[in-house]
Amino acid sequence: MAVSFSASTTALATWGFSAGDIAVIAGAGRNVGTWVMAQVKDQNLLDFMKVDPDDLILRKGLIDPIELHKRWDVSLTLLQNGAKRTITNQGMPVVESMPKFSWFMMLVVSALDAALGLSDLRRMIPKFLTSLFAEHVDGLEYLLRELPQHLQGWLSAACVRNVISKARSEWNRLAKTNVREKGQIPSDDCLEVERLLIWLSGARGSYLDGKFETASSDVYALAMVLQFIGFDLIHVGNDENRGNESQLWVVYNPKVTVMGRPVKIHEGFQAKRFGMRVPLNFMEECVSIWPGSVEENNSRRGLFKEGMETAANIKCEISWNGTETSFNLEDATPTRIGRADPDLFGFLQELFPMLNSVMVQRMSLILKKHVQLGSEQRKARHLLAAIGEHPACLAEVQIFTMGYYYALLKYFLDASQLTDSEAYGSWQWNDLNLLYQIAKIINRDDSARDNTNKYYSMGRTVMLQLLAIFFAGADEDLVNGVNSAIIGVHGKLTIVAASLLGCADTAGAVARFYLLDSDPTSIPSNARGMVFGCESISGMQIRTASNQEVLRPLREANPDILDEDFSSNIEPDWDRDVQSCCLVYRFKGRVLRRFSPFQIEQAIAYLSKFRGKLRARNDGFPLDKSDGYRLFPSEHVYQETMDKFFERKLPVPPNSASLILLGVKGRPKARTCLQVIYIHQDFRSLSRVDAWPKLKWIDHNQGSMIFYDEKYVNSDQEEVVSGIVVP
């Protein structure tokens, strides 16, 4: 595998990437295209089909690879150690340039990614390339079979170079300035998009025509995006402004005809549009773009906020239900629901996981205002269909419901790594199907809800499906495919559980999901975009006593002796399934452990159940009421290093009255890794506490975790006489 960089073939290594990281980035062992190999695969394709790029892209000067190299190759954004990292070189390119064909296709898919849904993009590219390679019919079958990898490579190349983020920003700006309608281009208008691309490339004899007229403001805006990211030959404007005949002009003309027939365009609000932007800091703005007056939009924002307030008193605890993490929700709204119409009550149970008095009252007013419900329509299973026949009622029900779910789900969302603080919703305005989707998802398991309607056990599967709909812009087909083996999805944005990024040392941390706009190929998935967690990885270790030579007085022990945190990297499960993910922890480049993300969730969920309050004895040692054990007041501890973990050995106390201190204070990934190791080796745990208050070992008020083996417990006095302390 040849990987060529402007600095050297070891550029990734010099940037701090391990051999395993480089293998993932290059797509080794996987049937996938990545930014590293995109240009190599493209050249192999052209060589196989015996095609010269200039014979494909007939318009001369359409793009300038030298200028594109200077603009887009000066900064790369990669996923490293569970976070985005930007690599620059003082304004100079950090990688070699790509050939003309690769630049052309990367820019095209960047613009289409901004303007289309992912499923429409995947349908559009094969049609366009079939026209582009029309004179090379013998190789078309090979092209179409290889195309998914090439498409992944172009998207990956655009993502790491930040072309996609710039294209999306420009596409959004054009919506704000009313150049186009909000949302994605409707699927029915993709033919007009294809016509633009064929004209741009000069295929089908179109290179003789220097002007493209369109009746679609969306396609007109798409041309502006292409111009912005690198198609310098394109000029967008009125026909009378046309000057240089060598320039390509895109003109907006609502009366344009093709072959003597009007172009059918779904403009305005006659066609509902997906891909709605959701500003995460002002989520109510996502409903202000619906058709209507300023007063109506203000009313919609108010109704959305009411829905958000309905979810303000929800509490959560996590547990492991045997197959996946459960988010045990409780609606702590103090007022009782009181008497309510049983049919309305059943309808609300279809849409919401829990009910409260505010929700019942508000939804009751909405229905009474808009719908005269007959006896059949009053049954819960018919109410949704009845609402769908009354657009005003459907709009209000949808807005209130979305406000509730956006407020509920944002509690579990971490969007700190996004370039722009915006998500994408997989819904339209007046979207009855969205309500049906929600009802199907939350009512999948009858045992999830209790009889009081104040508690709901939401599994990771349900949580991920809802997050994919409301924040990741995932297609319905992708959402429906999520199950307990899925740890994340690649939609318009990527969303993955925190356990896959390695920093999940507390119940609050493991309950988070990260929204990412980084290169999706850096997180292995199947062709549909589903990110699978691998099966549990065996971690059998030899238990070995600590070296008594490192024994030291308790008050001289150093809880933060670890000079840097562990690193964590996502890798395929090389041994069993390269489409599934495992997490690899390293310390200073050396591999410590490999885990399935599910093993991390299971271990941390186990620890979260110990929630009893602790009080300190006079000598500063804790008493755990929930567990019944107290720590034996040893005067010495063993300061353990990482050496035994490298040797696949598990440090344990050398005798029955000693402690081991693992100095990982302030190192969340090290804490995560070590906690999972001990829990999966059948150690029990006391609560996360400040074990020695006078020593100030507390880390952000989280305290220390004390692990112990049952065989070292004095059962008569219920004392923990030895253990491992993780600050």
XYZ file of C-alpha atoms in Angstrom:
727
model
C 0.000 0.000 0.000
C 1.589 3.272 -1.091
C 0.770 6.355 0.940
C 2.366 9.506 -0.466
C 2.676 12.799 1.401
C 4.494 16.006 0.626
C 6.668 15.693 3.728
C 7.420 11.950 3.574
C 5.731 8.576 3.603
C 5.946 8.692 7.408
C 3.979 11.935 7.707
C 1.112 10.341 9.623
C 3.560 8.775 12.057
C 5.306 12.098 12.631
C 1.907 13.629 13.374
C 1.544 11.175 16.250
C -0.537 8.476 14.576
C 0.252 4.895 15.518
C 0.575 2.049 13.029
C -2.938 0.941 13.954
C -4.269 4.463 13.327
C -2.612 4.583 9.921
C -4.107 1.212 9.011
C -7.585 2.514 9.893
C -7.076 5.804 8.037
C -5.886 4.000 4.917
C -8.762 1.509 5.072
C -6.479 -1.516 5.379
C -8.374 -4.800 5.416
C -11.689 -3.077 4.728
C -13.734 -2.699 1.580
C -13.819 1.069 1.944
C -12.492 4.209 0.303
C -10.636 6.815 2.364
C -8.971 10.152 1.703
C -5.514 8.558 1.789
C -6.282 6.138 -1.029
C -8.874 8.133 -3.012
C -6.528 9.416 -5.702
C -4.837 6.007 -6.024
C -8.172 4.267 -6.561
C -9.257 6.956 -9.026
C -6.101 6.551 -11.082
C -6.481 2.762 -11.062
C -10.044 3.193 -12.324
C -8.986 5.476 -15.169
C -6.119 3.156 -16.101
C -8.417 0.127 -16.156
C -10.943 1.911 -18.355
C -8.142 3.450 -20.457
C -9.560 6.932 -20.080
C -7.756 10.273 -20.089
C -9.290 12.751 -17.572
C -9.277 15.477 -20.238
C -11.517 13.258 -22.357
C -14.009 13.065 -19.494
C -14.046 16.694 -18.384
C -14.198 18.442 -21.732
C -14.402 21.992 -20.442
C -10.912 23.394 -20.255
C -10.096 25.499 -17.233
C -13.202 24.424 -15.313
C -11.039 23.813 -12.245
C -7.409 24.641 -11.473
C -5.727 21.787 -9.536
C -2.765 23.976 -8.610
C -4.943 26.647 -7.007
C -7.126 24.021 -5.358
C -3.999 22.446 -3.881
C -2.921 25.799 -2.442
C -6.396 26.428 -1.014
C -7.574 23.106 0.351
C -4.405 21.129 1.132
C -3.022 23.547 3.731
C -5.110 22.162 6.577
C -6.378 18.691 7.433
C -8.874 17.847 10.160
C -8.590 14.274 11.423
C -10.077 12.243 14.253
C -7.321 11.291 16.687
C -7.578 10.043 20.266
C -11.350 10.501 20.221
C -11.196 14.185 19.238
C -10.736 16.308 16.142
C -7.201 17.457 15.391
C -6.222 20.078 12.824
C -2.885 19.662 11.054
C -1.294 22.685 9.374
C 2.129 23.685 8.066
C 2.414 27.487 8.282
C 0.108 28.034 5.331
C 1.885 25.484 3.139
C 0.237 22.307 1.793
C 0.586 19.315 4.101
C -0.221 16.643 1.508
C 0.422 16.179 -2.185
C -2.103 17.446 -4.664
C -4.665 15.183 -6.313
C -5.179 14.595 -10.050
C -7.756 16.620 -11.949
C -10.442 13.912 -11.931
C -10.175 13.434 -8.149
C -10.439 17.183 -7.514
C -13.420 17.421 -9.852
C -15.361 14.611 -8.201
C -14.453 15.730 -4.668
C -15.865 19.209 -5.335
C -19.002 17.792 -6.948
C -19.812 15.447 -4.058
C -19.059 18.245 -1.553
C -21.690 20.468 -3.126
C -24.164 17.606 -3.462
C -23.595 16.622 0.180
C -24.633 20.130 1.204
C -27.698 20.231 -1.031
C -29.048 16.651 -1.082
C -29.907 13.912 1.351
C -27.418 11.061 1.544
C -29.715 8.607 -0.247
C -30.290 11.080 -3.107
C -26.539 11.668 -3.339
C -25.908 7.930 -3.656
C -28.498 7.712 -6.434
C -27.265 10.812 -8.241
C -23.569 9.980 -8.592
C -24.015 6.695 -10.538
C -26.350 8.426 -13.000
C -23.950 11.308 -13.507
C -20.898 9.068 -13.958
C -22.785 6.861 -16.393
C -23.253 9.975 -18.555
C -19.639 11.025 -18.002
C -18.295 7.611 -19.099
C -20.958 7.094 -21.774
C -18.384 6.438 -24.493
C -16.683 3.724 -22.426
C -19.533 1.261 -22.077
C -17.258 -1.757 -21.720
C -16.053 -0.589 -18.325
C -19.351 0.706 -16.919
C -20.125 -2.465 -14.968
C -16.710 -2.332 -13.313
C -17.204 1.370 -12.583
C -20.559 0.865 -10.885
C -19.259 -2.009 -8.756
C -16.293 0.052 -7.575
C -18.252 3.275 -7.215
C -19.258 2.972 -3.505
C -15.584 2.943 -2.504
C -14.794 5.894 -4.752
C -17.739 7.858 -3.339
C -16.539 7.169 0.196
C -13.062 8.295 -0.812
C -14.302 11.581 -2.309
C -16.456 12.327 0.734
C -13.573 11.442 3.037
C -11.136 13.658 1.105
C -13.603 16.543 1.187
C -14.247 16.081 4.878
C -10.613 16.072 6.055
C -9.864 19.101 3.859
C -12.900 20.933 5.325
C -14.430 21.384 1.865
C -17.706 19.834 3.011
C -18.013 22.135 6.019
C -17.417 25.182 3.804
C -19.922 23.939 1.217
C -22.547 23.404 3.905
C -21.913 26.859 5.348
C -22.332 28.464 1.929
C -25.478 26.436 1.228
C -26.923 27.573 4.565
C -25.968 31.201 3.884
C -27.885 31.115 0.614
C -30.973 29.979 2.511
C -30.623 32.800 5.045
C -30.350 35.351 2.229
C -33.447 33.885 0.495
C -31.592 32.809 -2.627
C -33.148 29.380 -2.173
C -35.728 27.644 -0.024
C -34.781 26.110 3.320
C -33.923 22.425 3.567
C -32.546 19.958 1.039
C -33.387 19.811 -2.631
C -36.466 17.564 -3.051
C -35.807 14.152 -4.560
C -38.060 14.924 -7.527
C -35.768 17.799 -8.557
C -32.631 15.654 -8.836
C -33.038 15.435 -12.615
C -32.386 19.162 -12.831
C -29.289 18.739 -10.658
C -28.069 15.986 -12.980
C -28.654 18.258 -15.978
C -26.440 20.932 -14.360
C -23.594 18.496 -13.702
C -23.700 17.071 -17.227
C -23.577 20.602 -18.641
C -20.653 21.524 -16.376
C -18.583 18.527 -17.401
C -19.370 19.053 -21.092
C -20.802 15.552 -21.514
C -23.425 14.704 -24.146
C -22.172 17.519 -26.375
C -23.092 20.225 -23.867
C -19.561 21.690 -23.921
C -20.636 23.753 -26.926
C -23.156 25.670 -24.793
C -21.742 28.286 -22.421
C -25.049 29.139 -20.707
C -27.238 27.043 -18.422
C -30.744 28.239 -17.607
C -32.734 26.749 -14.753
C -36.141 27.340 -13.275
C -34.970 25.985 -9.920
C -33.630 28.381 -7.304
C -32.097 25.308 -5.627
C -30.020 24.397 -8.682
C -29.119 28.057 -9.117
C -27.873 28.079 -5.502
C -26.031 24.783 -6.055
C -24.096 26.424 -8.893
C -23.148 29.218 -6.485
C -21.836 26.629 -4.017
C -19.768 24.977 -6.762
C -18.372 28.365 -7.715
C -17.530 29.113 -4.082
C -15.566 25.906 -3.448
C -13.489 25.920 -6.622
C -15.324 25.919 -9.963
C -13.819 29.262 -10.933
C -15.095 29.201 -14.499
C -18.705 29.349 -13.299
C -20.423 32.741 -13.099
C -23.888 33.076 -11.670
C -26.152 35.979 -12.538
C -28.492 37.537 -15.078
C -28.026 36.879 -18.761
C -27.550 40.565 -19.588
C -24.484 40.656 -17.334
C -22.742 38.038 -19.444
C -19.375 39.254 -20.648
C -16.502 36.891 -21.454
C -17.701 34.149 -23.791
C -15.221 31.684 -22.265
C -17.020 31.860 -18.934
C -19.821 29.500 -17.999
C -22.991 31.294 -17.004
C -25.758 29.885 -14.831
C -28.951 31.911 -15.130
C -32.141 31.673 -13.075
C -35.140 31.737 -15.415
C -38.509 30.567 -14.028
C -39.865 30.204 -17.585
C -37.074 28.019 -18.958
C -37.956 25.111 -21.253
C -35.980 22.004 -22.133
C -36.682 20.357 -25.495
C -39.651 22.702 -25.825
C -41.236 21.628 -22.526
C -41.332 23.518 -19.210
C -39.000 22.145 -16.564
C -40.982 20.641 -13.703
C -39.598 22.172 -10.523
C -40.950 21.754 -6.996
C -40.354 25.275 -5.761
C -41.501 27.023 -2.631
C -43.564 25.170 -0.086
C -45.467 23.072 -2.590
C -42.907 20.345 -1.866
C -41.977 19.465 1.697
C -38.261 19.420 2.294
C -36.028 17.331 4.545
C -32.648 18.235 6.033
C -33.818 21.073 8.261
C -31.023 22.880 10.104
C -31.296 22.913 13.869
C -29.238 25.656 15.598
C -28.221 23.889 18.798
C -28.029 27.096 20.827
C -31.487 28.256 19.700
C -33.308 25.093 18.715
C -36.706 26.810 18.519
C -35.483 28.576 15.360
C -35.840 25.327 13.422
C -39.619 25.875 13.224
C -39.463 29.557 12.293
C -38.889 28.710 8.615
C -42.328 27.143 8.115
C -44.719 28.926 5.741
C -46.622 31.766 7.330
C -46.411 35.291 8.676
C -44.009 36.674 11.271
C -46.731 36.400 13.916
C -47.321 32.743 13.052
C -43.621 31.983 13.279
C -43.407 33.689 16.667
C -46.323 31.545 17.807
C -44.556 28.405 16.572
C -41.393 29.284 18.462
C -43.458 29.808 21.597
C -45.171 26.446 21.187
C -41.793 24.740 20.616
C -40.495 26.268 23.852
C -43.575 25.023 25.692
C -42.736 21.528 24.510
C -39.159 21.999 25.733
C -40.356 23.130 29.151
C -42.491 19.985 29.406
C -39.273 17.946 29.447
C -37.501 20.184 31.980
C -38.036 17.921 35.010
C -36.790 14.622 33.612
C -34.113 12.752 35.544
C -32.012 9.837 34.336
C -30.011 6.942 35.735
C -28.300 4.297 33.635
C -28.169 0.531 34.005
C -27.259 -2.526 31.950
C -30.238 -4.656 30.943
C -28.215 -7.644 29.766
C -27.898 -6.612 26.120
C -27.504 -2.834 26.109
C -27.379 0.277 28.260
C -30.745 1.440 29.583
C -31.512 5.083 30.263
C -34.004 4.955 33.110
C -36.016 8.148 32.812
C -38.262 9.698 35.447
C -40.558 12.674 34.981
C -40.324 14.509 38.301
C -42.954 17.153 37.502
C -44.535 17.792 40.923
C -48.189 18.310 39.926
C -50.432 15.306 39.349
C -52.074 14.699 36.009
C -55.567 14.344 37.434
C -58.538 13.155 35.432
C -58.105 13.150 31.671
C -59.957 11.903 28.625
C -58.916 8.228 28.282
C -58.662 8.485 24.495
C -56.474 11.570 24.723
C -54.413 9.774 27.347
C -53.891 6.836 25.010
C -52.942 9.166 22.175
C -50.274 10.858 24.306
C -48.890 7.472 25.320
C -48.354 6.788 21.625
C -46.187 9.904 21.232
C -44.396 10.410 24.553
C -42.433 8.073 26.841
C -43.791 9.767 29.999
C -46.716 12.051 30.703
C -47.243 15.033 32.977
C -50.030 17.482 33.718
C -48.636 20.338 31.589
C -48.368 18.094 28.540
C -51.905 16.742 28.941
C -53.422 20.207 29.315
C -51.568 21.735 26.367
C -52.231 18.889 23.946
C -55.858 18.804 24.969
C -56.205 22.482 24.024
C -54.533 21.912 20.663
C -56.841 19.055 19.713
C -60.022 20.778 20.880
C -59.121 23.919 18.931
C -58.648 22.213 15.580
C -60.366 18.836 15.374
C -63.931 17.697 15.822
C -63.222 14.124 16.732
C -65.803 11.461 16.050
C -66.252 8.301 18.096
C -63.939 6.300 15.849
C -61.348 9.060 15.622
C -61.198 9.356 19.409
C -59.535 5.973 19.663
C -55.808 6.411 20.134
C -54.830 4.416 17.058
C -57.019 6.638 14.827
C -56.099 10.023 16.273
C -52.872 10.366 14.308
C -54.665 9.693 11.035
C -57.378 12.201 11.960
C -54.797 14.873 12.803
C -53.132 14.309 9.427
C -56.315 15.548 7.741
C -56.079 18.902 9.568
C -52.781 20.634 8.645
C -53.066 23.359 11.295
C -53.590 20.777 14.030
C -50.815 18.546 12.690
C -48.393 21.482 12.661
C -49.050 22.354 16.305
C -48.881 18.751 17.497
C -45.622 18.239 15.606
C -44.022 21.450 16.900
C -44.921 20.747 20.532
C -43.722 17.147 20.198
C -40.430 18.211 18.604
C -39.833 20.747 21.376
C -40.233 17.981 23.940
C -37.846 15.571 22.211
C -35.214 18.164 21.362
C -35.068 19.220 25.009
C -35.035 15.618 26.260
C -32.395 14.367 23.827
C -30.051 17.336 24.092
C -29.389 16.308 27.691
C -27.576 13.258 26.288
C -25.851 15.057 23.401
C -22.296 16.389 23.210
C -21.854 18.641 20.173
C -18.588 20.238 21.297
C -16.626 18.807 18.350
C -18.824 20.243 15.596
C -17.352 22.913 13.345
C -20.680 24.767 13.440
C -23.103 24.322 16.298
C -25.876 23.073 14.036
C -27.549 19.708 13.617
C -29.833 18.307 10.899
C -33.359 17.059 11.418
C -34.831 14.223 9.336
C -38.267 15.781 9.207
C -40.427 18.074 7.121
C -42.951 20.661 8.134
C -46.415 19.136 8.684
C -44.753 15.724 8.852
C -47.233 13.061 9.895
C -44.675 10.358 9.165
C -42.395 11.794 11.868
C -45.129 11.234 14.461
C -45.657 7.683 13.219
C -41.913 7.063 13.448
C -41.777 8.295 17.035
C -44.781 6.186 18.029
C -43.256 3.089 16.457
C -39.903 3.610 18.178
C -40.995 4.362 21.735
C -43.734 1.722 21.837
C -41.566 -1.114 20.602
C -41.220 -2.599 24.091
C -44.359 -2.715 26.242
C -42.301 -3.305 29.388
C -40.389 -0.033 28.994
C -43.192 2.020 30.545
C -44.662 1.637 34.024
C -48.322 2.034 34.998
C -47.860 5.514 36.461
C -46.529 6.962 33.168
C -43.778 8.683 35.158
C -41.014 6.180 34.397
C -39.631 4.907 31.113
C -36.659 2.621 30.468
C -35.171 3.772 27.161
C -32.626 1.361 25.702
C -29.627 2.561 23.723
C -31.336 1.397 20.525
C -34.311 3.721 21.048
C -32.093 6.587 22.191
C -29.856 6.256 19.134
C -32.812 6.080 16.736
C -34.289 9.292 18.140
C -30.949 11.104 18.115
C -30.373 10.019 14.502
C -33.740 11.482 13.473
C -33.556 14.761 15.361
C -29.843 15.592 15.176
C -27.888 13.457 12.689
C -30.161 13.845 9.648
C -30.279 10.076 9.089
C -32.549 8.514 6.468
C -35.533 6.492 7.658
C -34.062 3.275 6.283
C -30.928 3.794 8.369
C -32.933 4.612 11.502
C -35.073 1.493 11.148
C -31.966 -0.689 10.921
C -30.574 0.333 14.323
C -30.487 -2.473 16.899
C -28.650 -3.366 20.107
C -25.456 -4.225 18.180
C -25.214 -0.663 16.824
C -23.102 1.899 18.684
C -23.513 4.786 16.207
C -24.673 5.859 12.736
C -23.292 7.924 9.866
C -26.088 10.195 8.657
C -25.724 13.776 7.494
C -23.632 13.952 10.656
C -22.122 11.086 12.628
C -23.448 10.213 16.067
C -21.739 7.657 18.315
C -21.956 6.606 21.954
C -19.326 8.080 24.290
C -17.965 4.606 25.028
C -16.581 4.471 21.477
C -14.444 7.566 22.084
C -12.914 6.138 25.245
C -13.649 8.918 27.727
C -16.505 7.440 29.750
C -15.280 7.095 33.325
C -18.573 8.035 35.017
C -22.234 7.216 34.541
C -22.845 10.759 33.333
C -20.066 10.435 30.754
C -21.126 7.037 29.438
C -24.676 8.332 28.975
C -23.515 10.846 26.370
C -23.599 10.626 22.589
C -21.176 12.615 20.456
C -22.282 14.457 17.331
C -19.379 14.615 14.863
C -18.718 16.138 11.460
C -15.321 14.478 11.084
C -14.299 11.983 8.403
C -16.816 9.102 8.655
C -14.359 6.545 7.272
C -12.250 6.939 10.433
C -15.035 5.091 12.276
C -15.603 1.670 10.636
C -19.169 0.942 9.544
C -21.099 -1.085 7.018
C -22.188 0.248 3.638
C -25.438 1.634 5.076
C -23.586 3.746 7.646
C -24.255 1.621 10.735
C -21.435 1.554 13.278
C -21.277 -1.854 14.964
C -19.642 -2.505 18.309
C -17.508 -5.642 18.289
C -18.157 -8.651 20.467
C -16.641 -8.729 23.949
C -12.877 -9.128 23.925
C -11.391 -11.528 26.439
C -9.048 -9.885 28.930
C -7.772 -12.813 30.995
C -4.864 -11.676 33.102
C -2.501 -13.067 35.712
C -3.030 -11.508 39.096
C 0.258 -10.478 40.597
C 1.111 -8.825 43.904
C 2.682 -5.396 43.948
C 6.314 -4.885 44.721
C 6.733 -4.210 48.428
C 9.773 -2.052 47.638
C 7.440 0.709 46.491
C 5.564 0.739 49.801
C 5.243 4.278 51.155
C 3.354 6.116 53.886
C -0.198 6.956 52.945
C 0.271 10.705 53.121
C 3.307 10.605 50.833
C 1.461 8.808 48.047
C 0.909 10.773 44.844
C -2.564 10.335 43.289
C -1.631 12.089 40.031
C 1.724 10.520 39.287
C 0.646 9.640 35.722
C 2.265 12.390 33.654
C -0.178 12.012 30.735
C -3.505 10.380 30.046
C -4.024 7.197 28.072
C -4.933 7.586 24.422
C -7.860 5.763 22.834
C -8.331 4.906 19.192
C -11.140 3.307 17.238
C -10.033 0.291 15.238
C -11.820 -2.473 13.335
C -12.079 -5.820 15.035
C -9.290 -7.218 12.891
C -9.705 -10.806 14.091
C -13.446 -11.259 13.599
C -15.266 -8.499 11.734
C -13.510 -5.485 10.208
C -16.844 -3.672 9.890
C -17.249 -3.597 13.678
C -15.383 -1.335 16.089
C -13.253 -1.935 19.129
C -11.499 0.578 21.333
C -7.744 0.402 21.854
C -6.149 2.085 24.873
C -2.490 3.019 24.650
C -0.031 4.645 27.027
C 2.854 6.467 25.344
C 2.292 4.428 22.206
C 2.182 1.018 23.868
C -1.051 -0.980 23.682
C -2.621 -1.591 27.088
C -6.024 -3.128 26.357
C -8.633 -3.630 23.671
C -12.297 -3.428 24.624
C -15.637 -3.660 22.981
C -17.520 -0.384 23.611
C -20.245 -2.533 25.145
C -17.799 -3.786 27.778
C -17.154 -0.184 28.793
C -20.860 0.605 29.041
C -21.560 -2.544 31.034
C -18.771 -1.855 33.538
C -19.616 1.813 34.117
C -23.328 1.033 34.355
C -22.479 -1.533 37.047
C -20.528 1.091 38.988
C -23.379 3.603 38.751
C -25.712 1.480 40.847
C -23.663 2.183 43.981
C -25.158 5.513 44.925
C -25.282 5.325 48.742
C -24.003 8.317 50.669
C -20.783 7.870 52.545
C -19.620 9.426 55.781
C -16.030 9.562 56.975
C -14.829 8.038 60.213
C -12.646 10.064 62.555
C -9.517 8.703 60.912
C -10.742 9.876 57.507
C -11.834 6.550 56.053
C -15.268 6.131 54.490
C -18.215 3.988 55.441
C -20.446 2.928 52.581
C -23.978 2.385 53.870
C -25.269 1.063 50.568
C -22.692 -1.710 50.411
C -22.130 -2.346 54.122
C -18.351 -2.347 53.862
C -15.813 0.058 55.309
C -12.206 0.497 54.405
C -9.570 -0.881 56.757
C -7.324 2.021 57.919
C -4.021 0.900 56.452
C -1.093 3.246 57.040
C 0.722 2.404 53.815
C -0.072 2.130 50.134
C 1.726 0.673 47.130
C 2.315 3.173 44.337
C 1.717 1.053 41.232
C 2.981 1.925 37.751
C 1.764 0.765 34.340
C 4.426 -1.941 33.921
C 2.251 -4.849 35.039
C -0.551 -3.808 32.700
C 1.853 -3.895 29.755
C 2.783 -7.423 30.824
C -0.908 -8.445 30.803
C -0.826 -8.779 34.594
C -3.360 -7.399 37.023
C -1.869 -5.694 40.123
C -3.417 -6.811 43.410
C -2.476 -5.993 47.034
C 0.510 -8.032 48.309
C -1.216 -8.887 51.584
C -4.575 -8.732 53.299
C -4.082 -5.317 54.872
C -2.751 -3.091 52.123
C -3.863 -0.784 49.361
C -2.680 -0.146 45.821
C -2.811 3.403 44.484
C -3.081 3.835 40.700
C -2.133 7.472 40.236
C -4.575 8.505 37.509
C -6.105 11.614 39.036
C -7.306 13.963 36.312
C -6.859 11.320 33.593
C -10.387 10.338 32.441
C -9.322 7.817 29.798
C -6.941 6.073 32.205
C -9.713 5.947 34.799
C -12.118 4.497 32.253
C -9.678 1.814 31.139
C -8.626 0.721 34.641
C -12.159 0.657 35.998
C -13.302 -1.560 33.136
C -10.341 -3.887 33.665
C -11.091 -4.458 37.336
C -14.865 -4.754 36.967
C -14.519 -7.375 34.222
C -12.064 -9.263 36.444
C -14.851 -9.700 39.018
C -13.704 -7.028 41.442
C -16.398 -5.242 43.390
C -16.423 -1.529 44.053
C -17.265 0.971 46.747
C -18.921 4.190 45.675
C -16.999 6.988 44.045
C -15.956 8.882 47.161
C -13.249 11.034 48.619
C -11.536 8.162 50.387
C -9.153 10.395 52.325
C -10.567 13.935 52.595
C -7.489 15.392 54.254
C -5.319 14.323 51.315
C -7.542 16.176 48.805
C -7.631 13.385 46.255
C -10.956 14.477 44.855
C -10.932 14.994 41.092
C -13.644 17.456 40.063
C -15.795 16.363 43.004
C -15.902 12.835 41.661
C -13.709 11.329 44.354
C -11.945 7.988 44.260
C -13.094 4.521 43.250
C -12.046 1.638 45.493
C -11.990 -1.839 43.969
C -11.683 -4.966 46.057
C -11.832 -8.714 45.721
C -14.373 -10.579 47.830
C -11.697 -12.964 49.122
C -9.920 -10.061 50.825
C -13.012 -8.951 52.757
C -13.272 -9.604 56.486
C -16.825 -10.923 56.488
C -17.184 -10.878 60.266
C -16.541 -7.170 60.576
C -17.642 -6.277 57.039
C -14.378 -4.483 56.405
C -12.557 -4.061 53.119
C -9.072 -4.912 54.287
C -7.319 -4.363 50.963
C -8.102 -2.876 47.585
C -7.124 -0.782 44.592
C -7.660 2.976 44.725
C -8.402 4.815 41.485
C -8.430 8.569 42.276
